[in-house]
Short mmCIF file of C-alpha atoms in Angstrom, two decimals:
data_model
loop_
_atom_site.label_atom_id
_atom_site.label_comp_id
_atom_site.label_asym_id
_atom_site.label_seq_id
_atom_site.Cartn_x
_atom_site.Cartn_y
_atom_site.Cartn_z
CA MET A 1 69.04 38.66 282.28
CA LYS A 2 68.65 41.92 284.68
CA ILE A 3 68.94 44.88 283.41
CA ASN A 4 71.98 46.88 284.48
CA THR A 5 71.97 50.45 285.53
CA LEU A 6 73.69 52.14 282.42
CA PHE A 7 70.80 50.50 280.61
CA ILE A 8 68.41 52.13 283.52
CA LEU A 9 70.09 55.57 282.12
CA PHE A 10 68.25 55.20 279.22
CA ALA A 11 65.32 53.27 279.93
CA PHE A 12 63.46 56.28 281.50
CA CYS A 13 61.73 55.94 284.55
CA TYR A 14 58.16 53.94 285.60
CA ILE A 15 55.31 55.70 287.33
CA LEU A 16 54.30 52.57 289.88
CA VAL A 17 52.61 52.30 292.73
CA PHE A 18 54.53 49.57 294.88
CA GLY A 19 53.99 47.26 297.62
CA CYS A 20 49.97 46.84 297.52
CA SER A 21 48.36 43.98 296.26
CA LYS A 22 45.35 45.31 295.65
CA PRO A 23 43.58 46.45 292.53
CA ASP A 24 43.20 49.84 291.54
CA ASN A 25 39.60 48.75 289.60
CA PRO A 26 37.56 46.29 290.75
CA GLU A 27 35.04 44.44 288.39
CA PRO A 28 33.17 46.73 286.70
CA ASP A 29 30.29 45.26 286.79
CA GLU A 30 30.79 44.89 290.62
CA PRO A 31 28.56 48.44 292.09
CA GLU A 32 29.16 49.22 295.33
CA GLY A 33 26.33 48.96 298.04
CA PRO A 34 25.46 49.66 300.91
CA LYS A 35 27.16 48.82 304.46
CA GLY A 36 27.52 45.57 304.54
CA ALA A 37 27.19 44.58 301.44
CA TYR A 38 30.10 43.29 299.34
CA LYS A 39 32.46 43.94 296.15
CA THR A 40 34.30 41.72 293.93
CA GLU A 41 38.15 42.59 293.35
CA PHE A 42 41.43 41.06 292.11
CA ARG A 43 43.36 39.88 295.24
CA PHE A 44 46.25 37.87 295.84
CA SER A 45 46.67 35.28 297.88
CA ALA A 46 50.18 34.26 300.57
CA PRO A 47 52.87 33.29 298.32
CA LYS A 48 54.97 30.68 298.85
CA LYS A 49 58.68 29.65 297.92
CA VAL A 50 58.76 27.69 294.57
CA PHE A 51 62.42 26.98 294.50
CA GLY A 52 65.94 28.44 295.79
CA PHE A 53 69.15 26.54 295.56
CA ALA A 54 70.36 25.60 298.97
CA SER A 55 74.23 26.52 298.58
CA GLY A 56 73.89 30.35 299.47
CA ALA A 57 76.11 31.15 296.21
CA GLN A 58 73.33 30.80 293.50
CA TYR A 59 70.79 32.40 292.27
CA SER A 60 67.32 31.39 290.64
CA TYR A 61 65.04 33.66 288.82
CA CYS A 62 62.92 34.90 285.27
CA PRO A 63 61.03 31.60 285.67
CA SER A 64 58.70 29.98 282.86
CA ILE A 65 55.74 27.76 283.83
CA MET A 66 53.93 25.16 281.39
CA ASP A 67 51.05 23.84 283.42
CA ASN A 68 50.19 19.90 283.32
CA GLY A 69 46.57 19.80 284.04
CA ASP A 70 47.37 17.57 286.92
CA GLY A 71 48.54 19.78 289.34
CA THR A 72 52.28 19.29 288.29
CA CYS A 73 54.42 21.68 286.29
CA HIS A 74 57.38 21.77 284.08
CA ILE A 75 59.06 25.70 285.42
CA TRP A 76 62.13 26.38 283.46
CA PHE A 77 64.41 29.42 284.75
CA CYS A 78 67.92 31.23 285.02
CA GLY A 79 70.43 30.61 287.15
CA ASN A 80 74.55 29.95 287.50
CA PRO A 81 75.93 26.35 288.16
CA THR A 82 78.74 27.44 289.75
CA ASN A 83 78.75 28.58 292.99
CA TYR A 84 79.38 32.30 293.04
CA LYS A 85 79.99 32.74 289.48
CA PHE A 86 78.09 35.09 287.17
CA VAL A 87 77.77 32.84 284.44
CA ASP A 88 73.43 32.41 283.51
CA ASN A 89 72.44 28.84 282.44
CA VAL A 90 68.87 27.85 281.65
CA PHE A 91 67.44 25.12 284.49
CA HIS A 92 64.55 22.85 284.74
CA VAL A 93 62.75 21.32 287.88
CA LEU A 94 58.83 19.59 287.85
CA ALA A 95 57.04 20.92 290.65
CA GLN A 96 53.77 19.54 292.18
CA ASP A 97 50.88 22.13 293.10
CA GLY A 98 53.47 25.00 293.67
CA VAL A 99 56.33 23.26 295.17
CA SER A 100 59.33 21.62 293.45
CA TYR A 101 60.29 18.22 293.61
CA THR A 102 62.97 17.26 291.03
CA ALA A 103 66.34 18.30 291.22
CA ALA A 104 67.34 21.59 288.86
CA LYS A 105 69.16 20.04 286.34
CA SER A 106 71.32 22.81 283.29
CA VAL A 107 69.29 22.41 280.70
CA LEU A 108 70.74 25.25 278.16
CA GLN A 109 74.09 26.59 278.65
CA PRO A 110 76.35 29.05 276.63
CA THR A 111 78.19 28.36 273.58
CA PRO A 112 82.26 29.00 273.36
CA GLY A 113 82.34 31.37 270.30
CA THR A 114 78.65 32.45 269.81
CA TRP A 115 75.97 34.67 269.55
CA ASP A 116 75.41 33.30 273.26
CA SER A 117 78.77 32.56 274.54
CA TYR A 118 78.29 33.98 277.80
CA HIS A 119 74.90 33.97 279.21
CA CYS A 120 71.97 32.02 278.59
CA CYS A 121 68.78 33.23 279.91
CA ASP A 122 64.98 34.40 280.69
CA PRO A 123 63.69 31.47 279.00
CA SER A 124 59.85 31.34 277.37
CA VAL A 125 58.56 27.45 276.46
CA ILE A 126 56.08 26.55 274.20
CA ARG A 127 54.91 23.73 272.26
CA GLY A 128 53.73 23.52 268.83
CA GLU A 129 55.30 21.09 265.35
CA PHE A 130 58.93 23.38 264.40
CA ARG A 131 61.72 21.85 261.93
CA MET A 132 64.80 22.50 262.18
CA ASN A 133 67.51 20.54 259.76
CA GLY A 134 64.62 18.22 258.91
CA LYS A 135 64.41 17.00 262.23
CA LYS A 136 60.75 17.56 263.67
CA TYR A 137 60.59 18.95 267.29
CA SER A 138 57.92 19.24 269.60
CA TYR A 139 59.38 22.26 271.49
CA ALA A 140 60.59 25.49 271.48
CA MET A 141 62.36 27.66 273.89
CA PHE A 142 63.36 31.56 273.37
CA TYR A 143 65.74 32.90 275.67
CA LEU A 144 67.83 35.48 276.00
CA GLY A 145 71.71 35.27 275.12
CA ILE A 146 74.96 37.36 275.05
CA ASP A 147 78.54 37.01 274.75
CA THR A 148 80.06 39.99 276.82
CA PRO A 149 79.57 40.04 281.16
CA ASP A 150 78.75 43.68 280.68
CA CYS A 151 74.92 43.18 280.18
CA LEU A 152 75.02 45.00 276.80
CA GLY A 153 74.04 44.35 273.07
CA ASN A 154 71.52 41.37 274.02
CA GLU A 155 69.99 39.71 271.56
CA VAL A 156 67.20 36.71 271.33
CA GLY A 157 67.87 33.17 270.22
CA VAL A 158 65.41 29.77 270.23
CA ALA A 159 66.01 25.71 270.84
CA PHE A 160 64.14 23.38 270.42
CA SER A 161 63.47 19.70 271.68
CA ASN A 162 60.71 16.73 271.80
CA ASP A 163 60.71 16.28 275.49
CA PRO A 164 60.23 18.86 278.32
CA ASP A 165 61.95 17.16 280.66
CA ALA A 166 65.17 17.22 278.00
CA THR A 167 68.43 17.16 279.82
CA THR A 168 70.21 18.99 276.33
CA TRP A 169 68.15 21.58 273.83
CA ASP A 170 69.59 21.78 269.81
CA LYS A 171 70.07 25.37 269.71
CA TYR A 172 69.13 27.46 266.25
CA PRO A 173 72.33 28.43 265.89
CA HIS A 174 71.95 31.84 265.18
CA ALA A 175 70.54 34.56 266.95
CA LEU A 176 66.25 34.79 265.95
CA ILE A 177 66.29 38.78 266.78
CA ASP A 178 69.40 40.14 266.58
CA PHE A 179 70.95 43.60 267.90
CA PRO A 180 73.12 44.86 264.75
CA GLY A 181 74.92 48.10 264.50
CA GLU A 182 77.18 51.50 266.81
CA GLU A 183 74.80 50.47 268.83
CA HIS A 184 75.49 46.83 270.08
CA SER A 185 78.23 48.08 272.00
CA LYS A 186 76.56 50.71 273.64
CA PHE A 187 72.92 49.60 274.86
CA TRP A 188 71.11 47.22 276.61
CA GLY A 189 69.62 45.40 273.44
CA VAL A 190 66.34 42.74 272.90
CA GLY A 191 65.92 40.20 275.07
CA GLN A 192 63.60 38.96 277.78
CA PRO A 193 61.40 37.06 275.52
CA SER A 194 57.45 35.70 276.11
CA ALA A 195 55.71 33.63 273.54
CA PHE A 196 52.92 31.80 272.95
CA SER A 197 51.15 29.55 270.14
CA LEU A 198 48.96 31.28 267.31
CA ASP A 199 48.18 27.79 265.51
CA LYS A 200 49.49 24.59 267.83
CA LYS A 201 51.78 24.21 265.35
CA GLY A 202 54.35 26.58 263.65
CA LYS A 203 53.75 29.69 264.37
CA VAL A 204 54.17 31.83 267.41
CA LEU A 205 53.74 35.25 268.75
CA LEU A 206 56.69 36.30 270.14
CA THR A 207 57.24 39.07 272.60
CA TYR A 208 61.00 41.04 273.90
CA THR A 209 62.00 43.90 275.56
CA ARG A 210 64.12 46.86 273.25
CA GLY A 211 66.87 48.91 275.21
CA TYR A 212 68.40 50.86 272.45
CA SER A 213 68.65 55.03 272.48
CA GLY A 214 65.16 55.59 271.30
CA GLY A 215 63.91 54.10 274.82
CA THR A 216 62.74 51.02 276.06
CA SER A 217 59.66 48.83 275.18
CA ILE A 218 58.42 45.78 274.38
CA LEU A 219 58.05 44.69 270.75
CA PHE A 220 55.79 41.82 269.41
CA ARG A 221 55.85 40.28 266.09
CA GLU A 222 54.41 36.87 264.58
CA ILE A 223 57.12 34.20 263.34
CA ASP A 224 56.29 31.14 261.87
CA LEU A 225 58.79 28.45 262.97
CA SER A 226 57.39 25.29 261.14
CA ASP A 227 60.72 25.35 259.42
CA THR A 228 63.91 27.54 260.08
CA SER A 229 65.02 27.25 257.10
CA ASP A 230 62.72 29.13 255.50
CA ILE A 231 61.75 31.23 258.73
CA GLN A 232 59.00 33.64 257.80
CA MET A 233 58.79 36.72 260.66
CA GLY A 234 56.23 39.68 260.72
CA GLU A 235 56.92 43.61 261.79
CA ALA A 236 57.89 44.39 264.70
CA ARG A 237 55.04 46.78 266.81
CA THR A 238 55.13 47.76 270.14
CA VAL A 239 52.82 46.63 272.45
CA PRO A 240 50.98 49.79 274.36
CA SER A 241 51.78 51.34 277.85
CA ALA A 242 50.06 50.43 280.59
CA VAL A 243 48.48 53.22 282.72
CA GLY A 244 50.65 54.40 285.27
CA VAL A 245 53.95 52.47 283.23
CA ALA A 246 55.91 54.78 281.17
CA HIS A 247 57.65 52.39 279.68
CA MET A 248 57.31 48.74 279.40
CA ARG A 249 59.67 45.91 280.09
CA ASN A 250 60.58 42.42 281.20
CA ALA A 251 57.44 41.15 280.51
CA ASP A 252 55.71 37.87 280.51
CA PHE A 253 52.17 37.57 278.70
CA ALA A 254 49.01 34.45 278.53
CA VAL A 255 46.06 34.09 276.54
CA ASP A 256 42.96 33.44 277.72
CA GLN A 257 41.17 32.71 274.24
CA ALA A 258 37.78 31.72 275.48
CA ASN A 259 37.52 35.60 276.74
CA ASN A 260 38.91 37.88 274.46
CA LYS A 261 41.41 38.45 277.03
CA ILE A 262 45.56 38.80 277.21
CA VAL A 263 47.33 39.10 280.36
CA VAL A 264 50.58 40.57 281.40
CA VAL A 265 52.45 40.47 283.95
CA ILE A 266 55.73 42.96 283.79
CA GLU A 267 58.20 44.34 286.36
CA GLY A 268 57.85 47.80 287.78
CA ALA A 269 61.15 50.60 288.61
CA SER A 270 64.19 49.54 289.57
CA SER A 271 64.86 51.11 292.78
CA GLU A 272 67.18 53.88 294.54
CA THR A 273 68.68 51.51 297.11
CA TYR A 274 71.15 48.39 296.35
CA PRO A 275 70.41 46.45 294.49
CA THR A 276 69.06 49.37 291.79
CA PHE A 277 68.96 46.87 289.34
CA ILE A 278 65.83 45.48 289.76
CA SER A 279 62.62 46.36 290.48
CA SER A 280 60.07 46.64 294.68
CA SER A 281 57.23 45.32 292.44
CA VAL A 282 55.42 43.43 289.82
CA SER A 283 52.10 44.10 288.34
CA VAL A 284 49.61 42.57 286.59
CA HIS A 285 47.19 44.01 283.72
CA VAL A 286 44.66 42.70 281.08
CA ALA A 287 43.14 44.21 278.05
CA ASP A 288 41.35 42.91 274.63
CA TYR A 289 43.08 40.19 272.75
CA ASP A 290 42.17 40.98 269.89
CA ALA A 291 43.45 44.84 270.74
CA PHE A 292 46.28 43.84 271.59
CA LEU A 293 46.97 42.31 268.50
CA ALA A 294 46.14 45.42 266.45
CA ALA A 295 48.64 46.95 268.98
CA ASN A 296 45.86 48.73 270.02
CA CYS A 297 44.51 47.77 273.56
CA GLN A 298 43.82 49.63 277.14
CA TRP A 299 45.67 47.83 279.61
CA LYS A 300 43.67 47.75 283.41
CA THR A 301 45.39 46.91 286.13
CA LEU A 302 44.19 43.66 288.25
CA GLY A 303 47.12 44.05 290.95
CA THR A 304 50.22 44.76 292.19
CA ILE A 305 52.87 42.53 294.00
CA GLY A 306 54.46 43.80 295.93
CA SER A 307 56.81 43.79 299.74
CA SER A 308 53.46 44.01 301.47
CA LEU A 309 52.17 40.75 300.00
CA SER A 310 55.91 39.33 299.81
CA GLY A 311 57.25 40.28 302.20
CA PHE A 312 60.85 40.89 300.43
CA PRO A 313 62.26 44.54 299.19
CA ARG A 314 62.44 43.33 295.78
CA ASN A 315 60.18 41.27 293.13
CA HIS A 316 60.97 40.90 289.71
CA ASN A 317 61.08 39.02 286.72
CA ALA A 318 58.16 37.47 286.76
CA GLY A 319 55.82 34.81 285.18
CA ILE A 320 52.80 33.03 284.44
CA ARG A 321 51.88 29.98 284.99
CA ARG A 322 50.17 28.73 281.01
CA ASP A 323 49.37 25.37 279.42
CA GLU A 324 51.30 23.92 277.24
CA PHE A 325 50.60 26.68 274.31
CA GLY A 326 50.72 29.87 275.97
CA TYR A 327 46.93 30.05 276.97
CA ILE A 328 45.02 30.52 280.72
CA SER A 329 42.02 29.08 281.22
CA ASN A 330 40.07 32.09 282.98
CA TYR A 331 41.83 35.79 283.74
CA LYS A 332 39.87 35.76 286.51
CA GLU A 333 41.85 33.65 288.25
CA PHE A 334 45.50 32.58 287.21
CA SER A 335 48.79 32.06 289.14
CA VAL A 336 52.27 34.04 288.80
CA TYR A 337 55.94 32.64 289.37
CA PHE A 338 58.19 35.95 290.75
CA THR A 339 61.30 36.06 291.86
CA VAL A 340 62.76 37.89 295.33
CA SER A 341 65.12 39.39 296.84
CA LYS A 342 66.84 41.17 299.43
CA ALA A 343 68.48 44.63 299.90
CA ALA A 344 70.19 46.76 301.62
CA PRO A 345 71.38 46.96 304.59
CA ASP A 346 70.85 42.75 304.84
CA VAL A 347 73.27 42.67 301.12
CA SER A 348 75.75 44.75 299.38
CA GLY A 349 77.85 44.77 296.42
CA SER A 350 80.47 42.17 298.78
CA ASN A 351 77.75 40.09 299.95
CA CYS A 352 75.96 39.80 296.16
CA ALA A 353 72.03 40.15 296.38
CA GLU A 354 71.82 37.70 293.48
CA TRP A 355 72.54 35.14 295.81
CA THR A 356 68.91 35.82 297.62
CA TYR A 357 66.52 35.42 294.18
CA ASN A 358 64.21 32.36 295.16
CA ILE A 359 61.28 32.02 293.21
CA TYR A 360 57.76 32.40 295.30
CA SER A 361 54.30 31.90 293.42
CA THR A 362 50.64 33.03 293.89
CA THR A 363 47.57 33.23 292.82
CA GLY A 364 45.71 36.10 291.43
CA SER A 365 41.42 35.76 291.50
CA TYR A 366 38.04 37.88 292.21
CA VAL A 367 37.22 37.71 295.10
CA LYS A 368 34.08 39.22 297.27
CA VAL A 369 35.64 41.85 300.23
CA PRO A 370 33.45 43.69 302.55
CA VAL A 371 32.36 47.00 300.90
CA GLU A 372 33.25 48.99 304.70
CA GLN A 373 37.45 47.11 304.29
CA LEU A 374 37.82 49.24 301.06
#
């Protein structure tokens, strides 16, 4: 779910370079050479459109991507089922070579009279071994839920299925990560989850944004969902900020176990012109995985996806294409799916920017660039 203007006032400011696809630091083992030599840098490919509703009155954003290993992938994302109506559902499509080819279907909806009765969005799906009410499940979907339209008091929930193509998911009936107390109706809360498996069974590492009176940050904690009748939840710790980012928010993570690396794509600062509630760019960073788990990592910036790359003034709510457990095979080459949007003067409050939200993808990798072009 987007973080509204009220939330931004409490979240402080981000310091981020917008609109540049060139990284701020190349691979350290690639020294500069004389003229005619090459230097290795992380660059993004030309983005391509993955999905957008044809109605022109629906939004699609915040994708969670599960790579099937055969050129296809599952994509879950946030969308509205009714034209011009702001009610978030989680939708699903299948994609081939990064472009959707099945009809979008709503697979998770708000449940009347409960903690998530207004919005269900920001999915993150992984495989594992889970149990709820005596039934075994193979997939868990973490999501943001809320019971009011004012974008305050968000909480994190989880639902389960035995099929990634499922048209319905069984919800755990309570918020998994709640936001209780006096601040519930005053601040944004907790949400925008991203999860990956720790043991390919019931243990997961869950990250999520928290926006409250103390500021904005990303927290992470270990959770064992082997049996929801006895959920084991570890201590919440803060993800260290990346260089140039004052406060972390709205991120997706992926682990490269072979190289002991973790990659994050994170939303940048909000904009000063309409729509002010989404960012102009997202940035991609990498750190040592062991140091991340110790909450003591130092992020290295790989690159930024902004208007100069996408051709759109707003770029936000991104996800990394990962395998079913939340892993990638090589942090030096992976795909990022992100949301684009038009901005003023092309859109306005009466001609909502949300109707221009579409999902695009790009692949980042290290390439050799002539030194004289740097």
